[in-house]
Amino acid sequence: MPRFSVIVPCFKVQGFLRECLDSVLLQSFGDLELIAVDDCSPDGCGAILDEYAELDPRVKVLHLPENVGLGRARNAGLPHATGDYLFFLDSDDTLTPGALRAMADRLAETGDPDVLVFDYARTYWWGGTRRNVLAQVLADAGADTFTVADRPQILDLLMVVWNKVHRRDFVEEHGFTFPPGYYEDTPWTFPVLLSARRIAALDRVCLNYRQRRQGNILSTTSRKHFDIHDQYERVFAFVEQREELWDWRPYLHRKMGEHCLDILAKPDRLPPADKAEFFRRTAQMFRRHRPEGALVDGEIALLEGGYAAYRLRRRAVLAGREAGRRAVQTRRTAAARARRGWAGLHTRLPLDPHLVVYSASSHQGVLGDPAAVHRKAAEIAPQLRGVWVVRDEETAAQLPPDVEHVVVGSRRYLEVTARAGFFVNDVNWPGSLAKRPGSVHIHTHRGTPLKYMGADLLDKPGARLGFDVPQMLRRADRWDYSLVANRHSELVWERAYPCHFTSVRTGSPRNDVLVGAAEGAGSAFRVRHGIPEDHRVVLYAPTRRDYRRGGLVDRIDLARFAADLGEGHTLVIRLHPTLAAGPARGMGLAELARRGTVVDATDEPHVEEVMLASDVLVTDYSALMFDYANLDRPIVVHADDWAAYTASRGAYLDITAEAPGHVSRSYRELAWLFASGSWRDEESTRLRADFRARFCEYDDGLAAERVVRTLLLGESMPADDPGAARIPGQTVTGDLLAST
């Protein structure tokens, strides 16, 4: 008996069908059967299914003699299912890698619940991906099973069948089947969830919900949308026959009204001539099923009036939205004029030579190189006033209480930026910030560059998607000083940003804490995340990919890697900052972290602390490796897609030939490096020493002090200074970076 019976109805989806089937049959968890139902499809679906059945004994194909529709095609597959759990997968959607393994693990963890609800992401025809906006409902559900009475928020999720797996015995016990119709999921999902005694949630994106450009059945304009009334009648009838569910009648009454009004409001659902009839039928059903004492307010109150009143209300709402949009635009324009006027007043005042304005990571807080400079300035130059720019009040609330700050765009922001003598930032300042004569801009960058940056992106159209390179260079024209940690960076920045700045060989201030770090320097991180003292911590820090929209490419099965590392190891994951808020966390990382399989350090504000807590770094092409090398700890480069990465983004050096340690080109090689202990052998030590000599050249633990004394105070370092400023050589051209 297989663990999963995956039932896939097929009708006119030959262009998507192979991708759907492959996403199931190529799962790492193979204990399944796939029951494909050819719903008398007029295209090549039937032949494709037969082809797969010949190649894989797990595939069973049913050819229906006539087209019966999605719900009844699923019903046709039910008697043939023998698995513990039923999974109804639409034939134009796909499973994400590792989805079935994650489901199986969660089902085992929760003792085989009646229903498991998992997350999904919408994937758009133009390449975009957006995670379910209510994903937090699954995250908040916790580790235990529950009922809808315990967590009614579960009913706020999309009421479909494909974001759940159902225990087959539970389905058979209650006799659940799909009715005919357009909205067949509604009278299945509500009864199932209301009847389930044990529901579990899986906070992981397991399915890609394809958003077609054309042809989506629910986006088709027709009278078929009237079917929603019949389906809710079935839901009400189900509840009416079960007295223990009567308390849910007010909720379902409101839900029905909201759902129908949502269909009515969408421009691509109902023919205009049929909208009045649809409203009347909805209103009749709304009145007929209204429970005694039910609260009717907000938009659903419109169903107690006539269609003319509804149309007037809709017009008023739309007009109000347009008026609000125009009012906001007017206020913004007026505020911008006022701010320019306010800023103009302050530009008439002299610069304050003791005022230093800091920002890091696009105003995200006290971070990175600017934070290290700020801390050192507070220590050795208390006469300097440091003010941080943050992006919003929420970010400001997370700052230490003694940090002076301004919110970008505010009046105080305009005041301090108009009078500041110094600006310290690791990314470009907004274009609206004008550089006053006499002000000094210090650009710290965000590490040693491996991938192409700045003007070099002009030859990489895919990598500069969304980047305005000329605008980027105009903003870089404001730089006075560019901090470098090695001669490689010096040459790259002068080529990538052909602007009139001075390169200063200071080292990277944020790396001061890594140089000569004391034993136990990362213990606070270990304690905070419950990592045993005797565990070896493996830090995995992948970067984003420019050849994939959204930047996320799963290169390693994290659960498998954690298991292969074995006892006495803790796997710590830190995603690239640009992936932190996207669907990447939902592709398994959040669930693995909840179960304690890995530690998710993506949100840790200070990456230096994460590095200090680790014993070895595994990365692909992240610039983090250049900083990590200061610790003189082993580094493994996982370069299984190096050719694709360099083709799409470009690289200043072949990191596979000049690596800081061993290079793996497949997961098998990566696992072998750790199983054999080769990751820390003599060759690894030699490679790391060569890498450190080249790329940690100016990192000596004094970088922040060097910046404060030489650039902010105009003094000399108290000891011999190996760093020296020089005017950039703008004659550096060509594709090869050579020392000048």
PDB file of C-alpha atoms in Angstrom, residues 84 103 117 130 138 141 164 210 229-230 234 262 267 370 433 507 510 548 624 677 682 702 734:
ATOM      1  CA  ASP A  84      -2.927   6.022   2.842  1.00  0.00           C
ATOM      2  CA  MET A 103       4.443  15.869   3.686  1.00  0.00           C
ATOM      3  CA  VAL A 117      -2.888  21.559   4.844  1.00  0.00           C
ATOM      4  CA  ARG A 130       4.335  34.936  -5.226  1.00  0.00           C
ATOM      5  CA  LEU A 138       0.144  27.879   8.581  1.00  0.00           C
ATOM      6  CA  ALA A 141      -0.779  26.679  13.494  1.00  0.00           C
ATOM      7  CA  LYS A 164      -4.326  19.495   1.175  1.00  0.00           C
ATOM      8  CA  ARG A 210       0.108  28.000 -12.313  1.00  0.00           C
ATOM      9  CA  HIS A 229     -25.018  29.161  -5.732  1.00  0.00           C
ATOM     10  CA  ASP A 230     -25.663  25.431  -6.163  1.00  0.00           C
ATOM     11  CA  ARG A 234     -24.776  21.788  -0.886  1.00  0.00           C
ATOM     12  CA  ASP A 262     -16.224  38.897  -5.073  1.00  0.00           C
ATOM     13  CA  PRO A 267     -14.617  42.155 -14.471  1.00  0.00           C
ATOM     14  CA  PRO A 370      29.051  51.638   8.432  1.00  0.00           C
ATOM     15  CA  LEU A 433      20.298  63.460  -2.207  1.00  0.00           C
ATOM     16  CA  GLY A 507      40.427  46.907   4.860  1.00  0.00           C
ATOM     17  CA  ARG A 510      33.078  44.973   9.588  1.00  0.00           C
ATOM     18  CA  ARG A 548      16.141  32.488 -12.538  1.00  0.00           C
ATOM     19  CA  LEU A 624      30.706  35.982   2.287  1.00  0.00           C
ATOM     20  CA  GLY A 677      37.062  14.556   6.388  1.00  0.00           C
ATOM     21  CA  GLU A 682      46.239  19.767   4.262  1.00  0.00           C
ATOM     22  CA  LEU A 702      42.286  48.158  12.355  1.00  0.00           C
ATOM     23  CA  GLY A 734      39.509  45.133 -21.009  1.00  0.00           C
TER      24      GLY A 734
END
